[in-house]
PDB file of N, CA and C in Angstrom:
ATOM      1  N   MET A   1      -7.733   0.708  -9.594  1.00  0.00           N
ATOM      2  CA  MET A   1      -6.710  -0.235  -9.456  1.00  0.00           C
ATOM      3  C   MET A   1      -5.546   0.479  -8.625  1.00  0.00           C
ATOM      4  N   TRP A   2      -5.012  -0.450  -7.893  1.00  0.00           N
ATOM      5  CA  TRP A   2      -3.782  -0.037  -7.036  1.00  0.00           C
ATOM      6  C   TRP A   2      -2.888  -1.144  -6.962  1.00  0.00           C
ATOM      7  N   LYS A   3      -1.446  -0.719  -6.619  1.00  0.00           N
ATOM      8  CA  LYS A   3      -0.488  -1.724  -6.356  1.00  0.00           C
ATOM      9  C   LYS A   3       0.319  -1.236  -5.088  1.00  0.00           C
ATOM     10  N   ILE A   4       0.758  -2.263  -4.449  1.00  0.00           N
ATOM     11  CA  ILE A   4       1.799  -2.017  -3.309  1.00  0.00           C
ATOM     12  C   ILE A   4       3.126  -2.781  -3.606  1.00  0.00           C
ATOM     13  N   PHE A   5       4.116  -1.876  -3.647  1.00  0.00           N
ATOM     14  CA  PHE A   5       5.454  -2.464  -3.942  1.00  0.00           C
ATOM     15  C   PHE A   5       6.263  -2.620  -2.761  1.00  0.00           C
ATOM     16  N   ILE A   6       6.652  -3.707  -2.325  1.00  0.00           N
ATOM     17  CA  ILE A   6       7.605  -4.052  -1.253  1.00  0.00           C
ATOM     18  C   ILE A   6       8.922  -4.450  -1.643  1.00  0.00           C
ATOM     19  N   THR A   7       9.915  -3.872  -1.008  1.00  0.00           N
ATOM     20  CA  THR A   7      11.325  -4.288  -1.231  1.00  0.00           C
ATOM     21  C   THR A   7      11.928  -4.662  -0.007  1.00  0.00           C
ATOM     22  N   TYR A   8      12.731  -5.632   0.002  1.00  0.00           N
ATOM     23  CA  TYR A   8      13.485  -6.271   1.130  1.00  0.00           C
ATOM     24  C   TYR A   8      14.977  -6.035   1.052  1.00  0.00           C
ATOM     25  N   ASP A   9      15.637  -6.137   2.223  1.00  0.00           N
ATOM     26  CA  ASP A   9      17.031  -5.888   2.261  1.00  0.00           C
ATOM     27  C   ASP A   9      17.888  -6.808   1.328  1.00  0.00           C
ATOM     28  N   ASP A  10      17.435  -7.970   0.939  1.00  0.00           N
ATOM     29  CA  ASP A  10      18.183  -8.783   0.135  1.00  0.00           C
ATOM     30  C   ASP A  10      17.903  -8.423  -1.497  1.00  0.00           C
ATOM     31  N   LYS A  11      17.276  -7.499  -1.657  1.00  0.00           N
ATOM     32  CA  LYS A  11      16.771  -7.024  -2.982  1.00  0.00           C
ATOM     33  C   LYS A  11      15.640  -7.823  -3.582  1.00  0.00           C
ATOM     34  N   SER A  12      15.054  -8.654  -2.810  1.00  0.00           N
ATOM     35  CA  SER A  12      13.798  -9.365  -3.365  1.00  0.00           C
ATOM     36  C   SER A  12      12.625  -8.388  -3.195  1.00  0.00           C
ATOM     37  N   LYS A  13      11.630  -8.689  -4.047  1.00  0.00           N
ATOM     38  CA  LYS A  13      10.511  -7.593  -4.127  1.00  0.00           C
ATOM     39  C   LYS A  13       9.149  -8.520  -4.141  1.00  0.00           C
ATOM     40  N   CYS A  14       8.188  -7.778  -3.656  1.00  0.00           N
ATOM     41  CA  CYS A  14       6.836  -8.311  -3.657  1.00  0.00           C
ATOM     42  C   CYS A  14       5.932  -7.219  -4.274  1.00  0.00           C
ATOM     43  N   THR A  15       4.974  -7.652  -5.038  1.00  0.00           N
ATOM     44  CA  THR A  15       4.006  -6.751  -5.624  1.00  0.00           C
ATOM     45  C   THR A  15       2.681  -7.259  -5.292  1.00  0.00           C
ATOM     46  N   LEU A  16       1.760  -6.411  -4.646  1.00  0.00           N
ATOM     47  CA  LEU A  16       0.343  -6.761  -4.317  1.00  0.00           C
ATOM     48  C   LEU A  16      -0.447  -5.781  -5.236  1.00  0.00           C
ATOM     49  N   THR A  17      -1.525  -6.436  -5.867  1.00  0.00           N
ATOM     50  CA  THR A  17      -2.427  -5.724  -6.717  1.00  0.00           C
ATOM     51  C   THR A  17      -3.898  -5.994  -6.342  1.00  0.00           C
ATOM     52  N   GLY A  18      -4.649  -4.961  -6.461  1.00  0.00           N
ATOM     53  CA  GLY A  18      -6.062  -4.806  -6.252  1.00  0.00           C
ATOM     54  C   GLY A  18      -6.847  -4.218  -7.152  1.00  0.00           C
ATOM     55  N   LYS A  19      -8.092  -4.521  -7.327  1.00  0.00           N
ATOM     56  CA  LYS A  19      -8.928  -3.971  -8.395  1.00  0.00           C
ATOM     57  C   LYS A  19      -9.980  -3.130  -7.834  1.00  0.00           C
ATOM     58  N   HIS A  20      -9.836  -2.849  -6.570  1.00  0.00           N
ATOM     59  CA  HIS A  20     -10.831  -1.776  -5.959  1.00  0.00           C
ATOM     60  C   HIS A  20     -10.459  -0.509  -6.514  1.00  0.00           C
ATOM     61  N   LYS A  21     -11.276   0.478  -6.371  1.00  0.00           N
ATOM     62  CA  LYS A  21     -10.968   1.789  -6.765  1.00  0.00           C
ATOM     63  C   LYS A  21      -9.712   2.447  -5.822  1.00  0.00           C
ATOM     64  N   ASP A  22      -9.819   2.138  -4.673  1.00  0.00           N
ATOM     65  CA  ASP A  22      -8.825   2.581  -3.490  1.00  0.00           C
ATOM     66  C   ASP A  22      -8.819   1.336  -2.566  1.00  0.00           C
ATOM     67  N   ILE A  23      -7.658   1.193  -1.893  1.00  0.00           N
ATOM     68  CA  ILE A  23      -7.413   0.072  -1.046  1.00  0.00           C
ATOM     69  C   ILE A  23      -8.303   0.293   0.262  1.00  0.00           C
ATOM     70  N   PRO A  24      -8.973  -0.696   0.638  1.00  0.00           N
ATOM     71  CA  PRO A  24      -9.666  -0.595   1.853  1.00  0.00           C
ATOM     72  C   PRO A  24      -8.765  -0.634   3.157  1.00  0.00           C
ATOM     73  N   LEU A  25      -9.106   0.115   4.105  1.00  0.00           N
ATOM     74  CA  LEU A  25      -8.148   0.196   5.398  1.00  0.00           C
ATOM     75  C   LEU A  25      -7.897  -1.140   5.824  1.00  0.00           C
ATOM     76  N   ARG A  26      -8.945  -2.033   6.062  1.00  0.00           N
ATOM     77  CA  ARG A  26      -8.665  -3.466   6.576  1.00  0.00           C
ATOM     78  C   ARG A  26      -7.583  -4.087   5.797  1.00  0.00           C
ATOM     79  N   LEU A  27      -7.733  -4.107   4.401  1.00  0.00           N
ATOM     80  CA  LEU A  27      -6.652  -4.739   3.582  1.00  0.00           C
ATOM     81  C   LEU A  27      -5.301  -4.136   3.782  1.00  0.00           C
ATOM     82  N   ALA A  28      -5.238  -2.758   3.782  1.00  0.00           N
ATOM     83  CA  ALA A  28      -3.974  -2.109   3.890  1.00  0.00           C
ATOM     84  C   ALA A  28      -3.308  -2.518   5.281  1.00  0.00           C
ATOM     85  N   LEU A  29      -4.015  -2.545   6.194  1.00  0.00           N
ATOM     86  CA  LEU A  29      -3.462  -3.038   7.660  1.00  0.00           C
ATOM     87  C   LEU A  29      -2.962  -4.497   7.604  1.00  0.00           C
ATOM     88  N   GLU A  30      -3.690  -5.279   7.002  1.00  0.00           N
ATOM     89  CA  GLU A  30      -3.378  -6.653   6.748  1.00  0.00           C
ATOM     90  C   GLU A  30      -2.195  -6.998   6.024  1.00  0.00           C
ATOM     91  N   TYR A  31      -1.958  -6.224   4.911  1.00  0.00           N
ATOM     92  CA  TYR A  31      -0.849  -6.298   3.946  1.00  0.00           C
ATOM     93  C   TYR A  31       0.376  -5.703   4.666  1.00  0.00           C
ATOM     94  N   ASN A  32       0.111  -4.617   5.404  1.00  0.00           N
ATOM     95  CA  ASN A  32       1.288  -4.019   6.066  1.00  0.00           C
ATOM     96  C   ASN A  32       1.841  -5.001   7.245  1.00  0.00           C
ATOM     97  N   ARG A  33       0.818  -5.722   7.926  1.00  0.00           N
ATOM     98  CA  ARG A  33       1.238  -6.690   8.976  1.00  0.00           C
ATOM     99  C   ARG A  33       1.944  -7.823   8.378  1.00  0.00           C
ATOM    100  N   LEU A  34       1.424  -8.412   7.176  1.00  0.00           N
ATOM    101  CA  LEU A  34       1.988  -9.576   6.727  1.00  0.00           C
ATOM    102  C   LEU A  34       3.323  -9.476   5.952  1.00  0.00           C
ATOM    103  N   TYR A  35       3.454  -8.431   5.240  1.00  0.00           N
ATOM    104  CA  TYR A  35       4.468  -8.255   4.277  1.00  0.00           C
ATOM    105  C   TYR A  35       5.470  -7.225   4.532  1.00  0.00           C
ATOM    106  N   ALA A  36       5.075  -6.073   5.217  1.00  0.00           N
ATOM    107  CA  ALA A  36       5.948  -4.950   5.348  1.00  0.00           C
ATOM    108  C   ALA A  36       6.425  -4.619   6.791  1.00  0.00           C
ATOM    109  N   ASN A  37       5.820  -5.217   7.783  1.00  0.00           N
ATOM    110  CA  ASN A  37       6.013  -5.088   9.231  1.00  0.00           C
ATOM    111  C   ASN A  37       7.152  -5.989   9.595  1.00  0.00           C
ATOM    112  N   SER A  38       8.430  -5.711   9.053  1.00  0.00           N
ATOM    113  CA  SER A  38       9.584  -6.679   9.263  1.00  0.00           C
ATOM    114  C   SER A  38      10.756  -5.715   9.171  1.00  0.00           C
ATOM    115  N   SER A  39      11.815  -6.120  10.003  1.00  0.00           N
ATOM    116  CA  SER A  39      13.040  -5.440   9.890  1.00  0.00           C
ATOM    117  C   SER A  39      13.772  -5.661   8.567  1.00  0.00           C
ATOM    118  N   LEU A  40      13.288  -6.726   7.865  1.00  0.00           N
ATOM    119  CA  LEU A  40      13.929  -6.959   6.533  1.00  0.00           C
ATOM    120  C   LEU A  40      13.355  -6.185   5.460  1.00  0.00           C
ATOM    121  N   CYS A  41      12.159  -5.514   5.710  1.00  0.00           N
ATOM    122  CA  CYS A  41      11.594  -4.672   4.650  1.00  0.00           C
ATOM    123  C   CYS A  41      12.296  -3.261   4.535  1.00  0.00           C
ATOM    124  N   THR A  42      12.707  -2.858   3.486  1.00  0.00           N
ATOM    125  CA  THR A  42      13.402  -1.601   3.361  1.00  0.00           C
ATOM    126  C   THR A  42      12.449  -0.483   2.753  1.00  0.00           C
ATOM    127  N   SER A  43      11.322  -0.924   2.006  1.00  0.00           N
ATOM    128  CA  SER A  43      10.386   0.147   1.485  1.00  0.00           C
ATOM    129  C   SER A  43       9.165  -0.660   1.175  1.00  0.00           C
ATOM    130  N   ALA A  44       7.971   0.229   1.467  1.00  0.00           N
ATOM    131  CA  ALA A  44       6.654  -0.292   1.086  1.00  0.00           C
ATOM    132  C   ALA A  44       5.868   0.948   0.506  1.00  0.00           C
ATOM    133  N   LYS A  45       5.601   0.854  -0.854  1.00  0.00           N
ATOM    134  CA  LYS A  45       5.084   2.047  -1.521  1.00  0.00           C
ATOM    135  C   LYS A  45       3.685   1.625  -2.128  1.00  0.00           C
ATOM    136  N   TYR A  46       2.897   2.637  -1.955  1.00  0.00           N
ATOM    137  CA  TYR A  46       1.406   2.468  -2.414  1.00  0.00           C
ATOM    138  C   TYR A  46       1.206   3.370  -3.748  1.00  0.00           C
ATOM    139  N   GLN A  47       0.661   2.775  -4.747  1.00  0.00           N
ATOM    140  CA  GLN A  47       0.425   3.396  -6.056  1.00  0.00           C
ATOM    141  C   GLN A  47      -1.099   3.133  -6.470  1.00  0.00           C
ATOM    142  N   ARG A  48      -1.696   4.249  -6.633  1.00  0.00           N
ATOM    143  CA  ARG A  48      -2.998   4.065  -7.175  1.00  0.00           C
ATOM    144  C   ARG A  48      -2.979   4.525  -8.758  1.00  0.00           C
ATOM    145  N   TYR A  49      -3.771   3.937  -9.431  1.00  0.00           N
ATOM    146  CA  TYR A  49      -3.634   4.102 -10.953  1.00  0.00           C
ATOM    147  C   TYR A  49      -4.924   4.926 -11.356  1.00  0.00           C
ATOM    148  N   PRO A  50      -4.750   5.724 -12.563  1.00  0.00           N
ATOM    149  CA  PRO A  50      -3.642   5.935 -13.301  1.00  0.00           C
ATOM    150  C   PRO A  50      -2.526   6.719 -12.614  1.00  0.00           C
ATOM    151  N   LYS A  51      -1.340   6.464 -12.906  1.00  0.00           N
ATOM    152  CA  LYS A  51      -0.208   7.013 -12.284  1.00  0.00           C
ATOM    153  C   LYS A  51      -0.132   8.544 -12.310  1.00  0.00           C
ATOM    154  N   LYS A  52      -0.542   9.083 -13.484  1.00  0.00           N
ATOM    155  CA  LYS A  52      -0.459  10.409 -13.687  1.00  0.00           C
ATOM    156  C   LYS A  52      -1.399  11.234 -12.781  1.00  0.00           C
ATOM    157  N   ASN A  53      -2.520  10.633 -12.182  1.00  0.00           N
ATOM    158  CA  ASN A  53      -3.412  11.344 -11.383  1.00  0.00           C
ATOM    159  C   ASN A  53      -3.190  11.100  -9.997  1.00  0.00           C
ATOM    160  N   TYR A  54      -2.292  10.079  -9.480  1.00  0.00           N
ATOM    161  CA  TYR A  54      -2.088   9.882  -8.232  1.00  0.00           C
ATOM    162  C   TYR A  54      -0.628   9.598  -7.892  1.00  0.00           C
ATOM    163  N   PRO A  55       0.054  10.362  -7.045  1.00  0.00           N
ATOM    164  CA  PRO A  55       1.442  10.250  -6.767  1.00  0.00           C
ATOM    165  C   PRO A  55       1.632   8.926  -6.034  1.00  0.00           C
ATOM    166  N   GLU A  56       2.797   8.345  -6.129  1.00  0.00           N
ATOM    167  CA  GLU A  56       3.197   7.234  -5.344  1.00  0.00           C
ATOM    168  C   GLU A  56       3.472   7.697  -3.821  1.00  0.00           C
ATOM    169  N   MET A  57       3.081   6.946  -2.839  1.00  0.00           N
ATOM    170  CA  MET A  57       3.204   7.358  -1.504  1.00  0.00           C
ATOM    171  C   MET A  57       3.632   6.032  -0.641  1.00  0.00           C
ATOM    172  N   ASN A  58       4.184   6.414   0.613  1.00  0.00           N
ATOM    173  CA  ASN A  58       4.572   5.394   1.544  1.00  0.00           C
ATOM    174  C   ASN A  58       3.198   4.572   2.055  1.00  0.00           C
ATOM    175  N   LEU A  59       3.373   3.254   2.190  1.00  0.00           N
ATOM    176  CA  LEU A  59       2.091   2.509   2.565  1.00  0.00           C
ATOM    177  C   LEU A  59       1.495   3.075   3.935  1.00  0.00           C
ATOM    178  N   MET A  60       2.529   3.471   4.871  1.00  0.00           N
ATOM    179  CA  MET A  60       2.085   3.958   6.332  1.00  0.00           C
ATOM    180  C   MET A  60       1.218   5.189   6.070  1.00  0.00           C
ATOM    181  N   ASP A  61       1.768   6.135   5.224  1.00  0.00           N
ATOM    182  CA  ASP A  61       1.192   7.398   5.000  1.00  0.00           C
ATOM    183  C   ASP A  61      -0.269   7.170   4.543  1.00  0.00           C
ATOM    184  N   LYS A  62      -0.419   6.200   3.560  1.00  0.00           N
ATOM    185  CA  LYS A  62      -1.747   5.793   3.055  1.00  0.00           C
ATOM    186  C   LYS A  62      -2.751   5.247   4.160  1.00  0.00           C
ATOM    187  N   ILE A  63      -2.148   4.395   5.045  1.00  0.00           N
ATOM    188  CA  ILE A  63      -2.853   3.847   6.119  1.00  0.00           C
ATOM    189  C   ILE A  63      -3.344   5.067   7.050  1.00  0.00           C
ATOM    190  N   GLU A  64      -2.509   5.914   7.333  1.00  0.00           N
ATOM    191  CA  GLU A  64      -2.897   7.042   8.189  1.00  0.00           C
ATOM    192  C   GLU A  64      -3.929   7.842   7.508  1.00  0.00           C
ATOM    193  N   GLU A  65      -3.843   8.077   6.289  1.00  0.00           N
ATOM    194  CA  GLU A  65      -4.919   8.732   5.288  1.00  0.00           C
ATOM    195  C   GLU A  65      -6.218   8.145   5.597  1.00  0.00           C
ATOM    196  N   LEU A  66      -6.235   6.746   5.373  1.00  0.00           N
ATOM    197  CA  LEU A  66      -7.457   5.929   5.396  1.00  0.00           C
ATOM    198  C   LEU A  66      -8.105   5.949   6.881  1.00  0.00           C
ATOM    199  N   GLU A  67      -7.162   5.964   7.863  1.00  0.00           N
ATOM    200  CA  GLU A  67      -7.738   6.116   9.289  1.00  0.00           C
ATOM    201  C   GLU A  67      -8.413   7.426   9.403  1.00  0.00           C
ATOM    202  N   LEU A  68      -7.833   8.469   8.974  1.00  0.00           N
ATOM    203  CA  LEU A  68      -8.540   9.812   9.161  1.00  0.00           C
ATOM    204  C   LEU A  68      -9.862   9.892   8.499  1.00  0.00           C
ATOM    205  N   LEU A  69      -9.951   9.277   7.274  1.00  0.00           N
ATOM    206  CA  LEU A  69     -11.091   9.279   6.546  1.00  0.00           C
ATOM    207  C   LEU A  69     -12.181   8.405   7.151  1.00  0.00           C
ATOM    208  N   GLU A  70     -11.927   7.370   7.861  1.00  0.00           N
ATOM    209  CA  GLU A  70     -12.666   6.548   8.528  1.00  0.00           C
ATOM    210  C   GLU A  70     -13.350   7.285   9.848  1.00  0.00           C
ATOM    211  N   VAL A  71     -12.529   8.157  10.476  1.00  0.00           N
ATOM    212  CA  VAL A  71     -13.124   8.828  11.657  1.00  0.00           C
ATOM    213  C   VAL A  71     -14.086   9.799  11.279  1.00  0.00           C
ATOM    214  N   GLU A  72     -13.889  10.345  10.112  1.00  0.00           N
ATOM    215  CA  GLU A  72     -14.920  11.472   9.771  1.00  0.00           C
ATOM    216  C   GLU A  72     -16.194  10.889   9.347  1.00  0.00           C
TER     217      GLU A  72
END
C-alpha cells in the first residue's frame, strides 16, 4: 500500500491511496500531472507502507527512481 500527500498554498490537502505493492510509473506520472504539477502545489510526498520500513520521499524523486528501474 502507498499514499501520496499533496499540499497546496491555500493549506488545502489531497491524499491519493493505492493498494499496489509500489506505485506504477504510469500512475505516478499521471498523478503528478493532474495534482502536483501546478504553481499552487507546495509539496507532494510519496509514502509506501509500512512506514517503519520505507521513508517518506518527494514524489518527483520517486518518479526518477521508477524511471531508472524501468530502463534496467
